Amino acid sequence: MGKGTGGIGGGGIKRIGAMDTENLGELSRYMRETLGVRMERSLSRVNFEVARAMSGGIEAMLAEFPGIQAASLRLSGRMNSGASYAGTTVDGEILLHPGVLTSPDAVRRSYERDVRSGYHPRGTGPENIIIHEMGHQIEAELLRRRIPGKTPEARARRAEAWRSGVVASEIVSKALDRAAPGWHRNPQLAADQIGRISRYAAADASETVAEAISDYYSNRRNARPLSKEIWRVAKEELG
């Protein structure tokens, strides 16, 4: 990881979501027509059950953060190097890795090992792969608002701001001011708070944000203190 329709059933109205689809065609239509999220042809390279679960996570996070413009998002199976589950770009592509996301069982076993080792937050599961990437898209959405436009110059400026983690650093700083007052004078306070989220959270500010969002999404009031504050800041920033 790096950088509705309705039907009648059971005497009432049943909401249909991404997880109710039965094949990639249905899933693609649902995501495009209901949410506005584009699904690229390369997604056919990813195990369907895994792709569906990842799509369900996008749907859930768009409900949590409606300020993320779904029309900016597209899901693909274009990641083909490294050992990461997935990656994302500042312009809205979320790339799944077909060679890693081979089956639900394989993904579950791998992710559970990550949690046991402390690499990802305890209390999270395989679905948090996409929650993490949507955490990156919170940062990306704020950058798209700050530096709008599709010109080469705008794209280059966004890409540079994304690489340097400007927005992520701002989010983490605001959250640390609340979770660990005095961290400016004692950087170890910040390191301790970040390290409590996960080992991957310590990689850089962008990963801190994404891992904190993942932590809070799954653990809520049991999430780490900094994760709670990062979630709150993200809510405030996205409006």
mmCIF file of C-alpha atoms in Angstrom:
data_model
loop_
_atom_site.group_PDB
_atom_site.id
_atom_site.type_symbol
_atom_site.label_atom_id
_atom_site.label_comp_id
_atom_site.label_asym_id
_atom_site.label_seq_id
_atom_site.Cartn_x
_atom_site.Cartn_y
_atom_site.Cartn_z
ATOM 1 C CA MET A 1 0.000 0.000 0.000
ATOM 2 C CA GLY A 2 1.510 3.318 -0.833
ATOM 3 C CA LYS A 3 1.111 6.109 -2.268
ATOM 4 C CA GLY A 4 -28.271 3.132 -4.976
ATOM 5 C CA THR A 5 -30.622 0.892 -6.296
ATOM 6 C CA GLY A 6 -33.261 -0.843 -4.263
ATOM 7 C CA GLY A 7 -35.314 -3.989 -4.330
ATOM 8 C CA ILE A 8 -38.135 -5.464 -2.322
ATOM 9 C CA GLY A 9 -37.266 -8.375 -0.100
ATOM 10 C CA GLY A 10 -38.125 -9.720 3.327
ATOM 11 C CA GLY A 11 -41.164 -7.491 3.602
ATOM 12 C CA GLY A 12 -39.155 -4.285 3.239
ATOM 13 C CA ILE A 13 -36.736 -2.381 1.065
ATOM 14 C CA LYS A 14 -33.312 -3.936 0.766
ATOM 15 C CA ARG A 15 -30.452 -1.651 -0.166
ATOM 16 C CA ILE A 16 -28.242 -3.034 -2.904
ATOM 17 C CA GLY A 17 -24.538 -2.302 -2.676
ATOM 18 C CA ALA A 18 -21.253 -3.275 -4.258
ATOM 19 C CA MET A 19 -21.073 -6.453 -2.203
ATOM 20 C CA ASP A 20 -24.374 -7.684 -3.705
ATOM 21 C CA THR A 21 -22.991 -7.833 -7.245
ATOM 22 C CA GLU A 22 -22.206 -11.212 -8.752
ATOM 23 C CA ASN A 23 -19.687 -10.491 -11.477
ATOM 24 C CA LEU A 24 -17.323 -7.801 -12.652
ATOM 25 C CA GLY A 25 -19.796 -6.407 -15.171
ATOM 26 C CA GLU A 26 -22.434 -5.875 -12.497
ATOM 27 C CA LEU A 27 -19.868 -4.441 -10.131
ATOM 28 C CA SER A 28 -18.541 -2.011 -12.735
ATOM 29 C CA ARG A 29 -22.032 -0.811 -13.634
ATOM 30 C CA TYR A 30 -22.971 -0.371 -9.998
ATOM 31 C CA MET A 31 -19.858 1.594 -9.106
ATOM 32 C CA ARG A 32 -20.147 3.795 -12.186
ATOM 33 C CA GLU A 33 -23.902 4.390 -12.233
ATOM 34 C CA THR A 34 -24.535 4.608 -8.476
ATOM 35 C CA LEU A 35 -21.355 6.180 -7.153
ATOM 36 C CA GLY A 36 -19.608 7.626 -10.206
ATOM 37 C CA VAL A 37 -16.430 5.593 -9.621
ATOM 38 C CA ARG A 38 -14.824 4.321 -12.807
ATOM 39 C CA MET A 39 -13.639 0.718 -13.056
ATOM 40 C CA GLU A 40 -10.849 0.052 -15.551
ATOM 41 C CA ARG A 41 -10.649 -3.049 -17.747
ATOM 42 C CA SER A 42 -7.414 -4.066 -16.042
ATOM 43 C CA LEU A 43 -9.488 -4.889 -12.949
ATOM 44 C CA SER A 44 -10.312 -8.176 -14.680
ATOM 45 C CA ARG A 45 -6.791 -9.287 -13.707
ATOM 46 C CA VAL A 46 -7.767 -9.206 -10.014
ATOM 47 C CA ASN A 47 -9.673 -12.005 -8.296
ATOM 48 C CA PHE A 48 -13.329 -10.945 -8.482
ATOM 49 C CA GLU A 49 -14.162 -11.531 -4.804
ATOM 50 C CA VAL A 50 -11.175 -9.419 -3.825
ATOM 51 C CA ALA A 51 -12.081 -6.675 -6.322
ATOM 52 C CA ARG A 52 -15.642 -6.672 -4.998
ATOM 53 C CA ALA A 53 -14.462 -6.378 -1.398
ATOM 54 C CA MET A 54 -12.166 -3.497 -2.325
ATOM 55 C CA SER A 55 -15.050 -1.782 -4.151
ATOM 56 C CA GLY A 56 -17.223 -2.218 -1.076
ATOM 57 C CA GLY A 57 -14.556 -0.444 0.944
ATOM 58 C CA ILE A 58 -14.550 2.479 -1.479
ATOM 59 C CA GLU A 59 -18.325 2.676 -1.174
ATOM 60 C CA ALA A 60 -18.107 2.673 2.617
ATOM 61 C CA MET A 61 -15.458 5.388 2.699
ATOM 62 C CA LEU A 62 -17.398 7.614 0.304
ATOM 63 C CA ALA A 63 -20.274 7.389 2.791
ATOM 64 C CA GLU A 64 -17.902 8.377 5.604
ATOM 65 C CA PHE A 65 -16.260 11.169 3.586
ATOM 66 C CA PRO A 66 -18.753 12.496 1.023
ATOM 67 C CA GLY A 67 -16.358 15.379 0.395
ATOM 68 C CA ILE A 68 -14.219 13.009 -1.681
ATOM 69 C CA GLN A 69 -15.371 13.490 -5.265
ATOM 70 C CA ALA A 70 -16.241 9.995 -6.468
ATOM 71 C CA ALA A 71 -15.982 11.113 -10.092
ATOM 72 C CA SER A 72 -12.260 11.632 -9.520
ATOM 73 C CA LEU A 73 -11.773 7.991 -8.534
ATOM 74 C CA ARG A 74 -11.007 4.986 -10.677
ATOM 75 C CA LEU A 75 -10.119 1.456 -9.646
ATOM 76 C CA SER A 76 -7.667 -0.580 -11.715
ATOM 77 C CA GLY A 77 -5.595 -3.750 -11.633
ATOM 78 C CA ARG A 78 -2.540 -2.047 -13.075
ATOM 79 C CA MET A 79 -0.085 -2.446 -10.209
ATOM 80 C CA ASN A 80 2.490 -4.987 -11.354
ATOM 81 C CA SER A 81 5.667 -4.495 -9.352
ATOM 82 C CA GLY A 82 6.712 -4.743 -5.727
ATOM 83 C CA ALA A 83 4.978 -6.627 -2.933
ATOM 84 C CA SER A 84 2.376 -4.033 -1.887
ATOM 85 C CA TYR A 85 -1.300 -4.913 -1.995
ATOM 86 C CA ALA A 86 -2.254 -1.660 -3.686
ATOM 87 C CA GLY A 87 -1.231 1.908 -4.442
ATOM 88 C CA THR A 88 -2.831 5.201 -5.356
ATOM 89 C CA THR A 89 -2.192 8.417 -7.264
ATOM 90 C CA VAL A 90 -2.947 12.057 -6.552
ATOM 91 C CA ASP A 91 -5.287 12.181 -9.550
ATOM 92 C CA GLY A 92 -7.562 9.480 -8.173
ATOM 93 C CA GLU A 93 -6.429 6.104 -9.481
ATOM 94 C CA ILE A 94 -6.375 3.257 -6.976
ATOM 95 C CA LEU A 95 -4.250 0.417 -8.307
ATOM 96 C CA LEU A 96 -4.705 -3.149 -7.076
ATOM 97 C CA HIS A 97 -1.878 -5.685 -7.417
ATOM 98 C CA PRO A 98 -3.178 -8.862 -9.131
ATOM 99 C CA GLY A 99 -0.038 -10.794 -8.218
ATOM 100 C CA VAL A 100 -0.550 -10.142 -4.515
ATOM 101 C CA LEU A 101 -4.354 -10.058 -4.268
ATOM 102 C CA THR A 102 -4.697 -13.590 -5.629
ATOM 103 C CA SER A 103 -7.601 -14.852 -3.489
ATOM 104 C CA PRO A 104 -9.555 -13.839 -0.387
ATOM 105 C CA ASP A 105 -7.816 -16.520 1.704
ATOM 106 C CA ALA A 106 -4.338 -15.540 0.533
ATOM 107 C CA VAL A 107 -5.009 -11.876 1.235
ATOM 108 C CA ARG A 108 -6.438 -12.659 4.662
ATOM 109 C CA ARG A 109 -3.425 -14.754 5.667
ATOM 110 C CA SER A 110 -0.981 -12.129 4.458
ATOM 111 C CA TYR A 111 -2.772 -9.235 6.110
ATOM 112 C CA GLU A 112 -3.139 -11.105 9.396
ATOM 113 C CA ARG A 113 0.637 -11.657 9.418
ATOM 114 C CA ASP A 114 1.090 -7.917 8.909
ATOM 115 C CA VAL A 115 -1.168 -7.155 11.868
ATOM 116 C CA ARG A 116 0.575 -9.681 14.113
ATOM 117 C CA SER A 117 3.925 -8.098 13.299
ATOM 118 C CA GLY A 118 2.625 -4.611 14.060
ATOM 119 C CA TYR A 119 3.080 -3.470 10.469
ATOM 120 C CA HIS A 120 -0.607 -2.530 10.199
ATOM 121 C CA PRO A 121 -2.912 -1.483 13.070
ATOM 122 C CA ARG A 122 -4.296 -4.156 15.333
ATOM 123 C CA GLY A 123 -8.039 -4.606 14.986
ATOM 124 C CA THR A 124 -7.934 -4.140 11.199
ATOM 125 C CA GLY A 125 -8.500 -6.753 8.483
ATOM 126 C CA PRO A 126 -8.038 -7.311 4.750
ATOM 127 C CA GLU A 127 -10.770 -4.804 3.906
ATOM 128 C CA ASN A 128 -8.505 -2.154 5.396
ATOM 129 C CA ILE A 129 -6.245 -2.453 2.363
ATOM 130 C CA ILE A 130 -8.679 -0.244 0.474
ATOM 131 C CA ILE A 131 -9.539 1.861 3.534
ATOM 132 C CA HIS A 132 -5.838 2.729 3.720
ATOM 133 C CA GLU A 133 -5.794 3.733 0.060
ATOM 134 C CA MET A 134 -8.916 5.840 0.559
ATOM 135 C CA GLY A 135 -7.069 7.484 3.430
ATOM 136 C CA HIS A 136 -4.536 8.561 0.824
ATOM 137 C CA GLN A 137 -7.410 9.837 -1.296
ATOM 138 C CA ILE A 138 -8.449 12.160 1.534
ATOM 139 C CA GLU A 139 -5.051 13.784 1.158
ATOM 140 C CA ALA A 140 -5.373 13.711 -2.638
ATOM 141 C CA GLU A 141 -8.823 15.324 -2.584
ATOM 142 C CA LEU A 142 -7.510 18.198 -0.488
ATOM 143 C CA LEU A 143 -4.652 18.640 -2.955
ATOM 144 C CA ARG A 144 -7.036 18.586 -5.924
ATOM 145 C CA ARG A 145 -8.998 21.368 -4.249
ATOM 146 C CA ARG A 146 -5.907 23.365 -3.416
ATOM 147 C CA ILE A 147 -4.354 22.983 -6.869
ATOM 148 C CA PRO A 148 -7.274 22.515 -9.296
ATOM 149 C CA GLY A 149 -7.107 22.094 -13.028
ATOM 150 C CA LYS A 150 -6.024 19.591 -15.663
ATOM 151 C CA THR A 151 -3.229 21.564 -17.294
ATOM 152 C CA PRO A 152 0.272 20.060 -17.318
ATOM 153 C CA GLU A 153 1.370 22.788 -14.911
ATOM 154 C CA ALA A 154 -1.418 22.007 -12.427
ATOM 155 C CA ARG A 155 -0.726 18.280 -12.637
ATOM 156 C CA ALA A 156 2.984 18.862 -12.049
ATOM 157 C CA ARG A 157 2.322 21.074 -9.035
ATOM 158 C CA ARG A 158 -0.053 18.509 -7.535
ATOM 159 C CA ALA A 159 2.429 15.721 -8.139
ATOM 160 C CA GLU A 160 5.207 17.648 -6.399
ATOM 161 C CA ALA A 161 2.978 18.505 -3.431
ATOM 162 C CA TRP A 162 1.949 14.829 -3.253
ATOM 163 C CA ARG A 163 5.557 13.642 -3.261
ATOM 164 C CA SER A 164 6.532 16.099 -0.538
ATOM 165 C CA GLY A 165 3.497 15.248 1.609
ATOM 166 C CA VAL A 166 2.537 18.875 2.238
ATOM 167 C CA VAL A 167 -1.128 18.236 3.043
ATOM 168 C CA ALA A 168 -0.457 15.064 5.011
ATOM 169 C CA SER A 169 2.124 16.881 7.139
ATOM 170 C CA GLU A 170 -0.399 19.604 7.891
ATOM 171 C CA ILE A 171 -3.036 17.058 8.937
ATOM 172 C CA VAL A 172 -0.611 15.175 11.177
ATOM 173 C CA SER A 173 0.666 18.416 12.756
ATOM 174 C CA LYS A 174 -2.852 19.591 13.612
ATOM 175 C CA ALA A 175 -3.710 16.190 15.063
ATOM 176 C CA LEU A 176 -0.497 16.061 17.113
ATOM 177 C CA ASP A 177 -1.262 19.497 18.555
ATOM 178 C CA ARG A 178 -4.367 17.889 20.066
ATOM 179 C CA ALA A 179 -3.078 14.421 20.903
ATOM 180 C CA ALA A 180 0.418 15.320 22.098
ATOM 181 C CA PRO A 181 0.746 19.002 23.073
ATOM 182 C CA GLY A 182 4.391 19.960 23.305
ATOM 183 C CA TRP A 183 5.506 17.665 20.506
ATOM 184 C CA HIS A 184 7.284 20.543 18.755
ATOM 185 C CA ARG A 185 9.650 20.825 21.727
ATOM 186 C CA ASN A 186 9.895 17.083 22.237
ATOM 187 C CA PRO A 187 9.764 15.209 18.896
ATOM 188 C CA GLN A 188 9.788 11.909 20.735
ATOM 189 C CA LEU A 189 6.188 12.600 21.748
ATOM 190 C CA ALA A 190 5.226 12.642 18.075
ATOM 191 C CA ALA A 191 7.235 9.505 17.310
ATOM 192 C CA ASP A 192 5.583 7.672 20.184
ATOM 193 C CA GLN A 193 2.071 8.629 19.067
ATOM 194 C CA ILE A 194 2.738 7.640 15.458
ATOM 195 C CA GLY A 195 4.419 4.386 16.449
ATOM 196 C CA ARG A 196 1.376 3.375 18.469
ATOM 197 C CA ILE A 197 -0.685 3.295 15.264
ATOM 198 C CA SER A 198 1.567 0.894 13.347
ATOM 199 C CA ARG A 199 5.078 0.456 12.047
ATOM 200 C CA TYR A 200 3.982 1.496 8.574
ATOM 201 C CA ALA A 201 2.542 4.723 9.977
ATOM 202 C CA ALA A 202 6.096 5.804 10.793
ATOM 203 C CA ALA A 203 7.184 5.709 7.127
ATOM 204 C CA ASP A 204 6.132 9.318 6.408
ATOM 205 C CA ALA A 205 3.234 11.720 6.997
ATOM 206 C CA SER A 206 1.143 10.303 4.153
ATOM 207 C CA GLU A 207 1.350 6.795 5.598
ATOM 208 C CA THR A 208 0.595 8.174 9.047
ATOM 209 C CA VAL A 209 -2.656 9.631 7.723
ATOM 210 C CA ALA A 210 -3.629 6.504 5.779
ATOM 211 C CA GLU A 211 -2.878 4.120 8.659
ATOM 212 C CA ALA A 212 -4.679 6.384 11.143
ATOM 213 C CA ILE A 213 -7.771 6.482 8.937
ATOM 214 C CA SER A 214 -7.648 2.690 8.679
ATOM 215 C CA ASP A 215 -7.239 2.359 12.453
ATOM 216 C CA TYR A 216 -10.164 4.630 13.271
ATOM 217 C CA TYR A 217 -12.427 3.159 10.585
ATOM 218 C CA SER A 218 -12.196 -0.295 12.175
ATOM 219 C CA ASN A 219 -11.629 0.484 15.844
ATOM 220 C CA ARG A 220 -13.546 3.734 16.466
ATOM 221 C CA ARG A 221 -13.340 4.626 20.177
ATOM 222 C CA ASN A 222 -10.663 1.959 20.640
ATOM 223 C CA ALA A 223 -8.435 3.522 17.993
ATOM 224 C CA ARG A 224 -5.140 5.127 19.018
ATOM 225 C CA PRO A 225 -5.398 8.730 20.230
ATOM 226 C CA LEU A 226 -3.588 10.176 17.220
ATOM 227 C CA SER A 227 -5.780 8.180 14.841
ATOM 228 C CA LYS A 228 -8.880 9.705 16.418
ATOM 229 C CA GLU A 229 -7.510 13.212 15.973
ATOM 230 C CA ILE A 230 -6.391 12.605 12.385
ATOM 231 C CA TRP A 231 -9.899 11.350 11.538
ATOM 232 C CA ARG A 232 -11.382 14.482 13.141
ATOM 233 C CA VAL A 233 -9.021 16.788 11.258
ATOM 234 C CA ALA A 234 -9.817 15.021 7.981
ATOM 235 C CA LYS A 235 -13.543 15.499 8.633
ATOM 236 C CA GLU A 236 -12.999 19.172 9.357
ATOM 237 C CA GLU A 237 -10.819 19.730 6.306
ATOM 238 C CA LEU A 238 -13.140 18.017 3.848
ATOM 239 C CA GLY A 239 -16.214 19.828 5.152
#
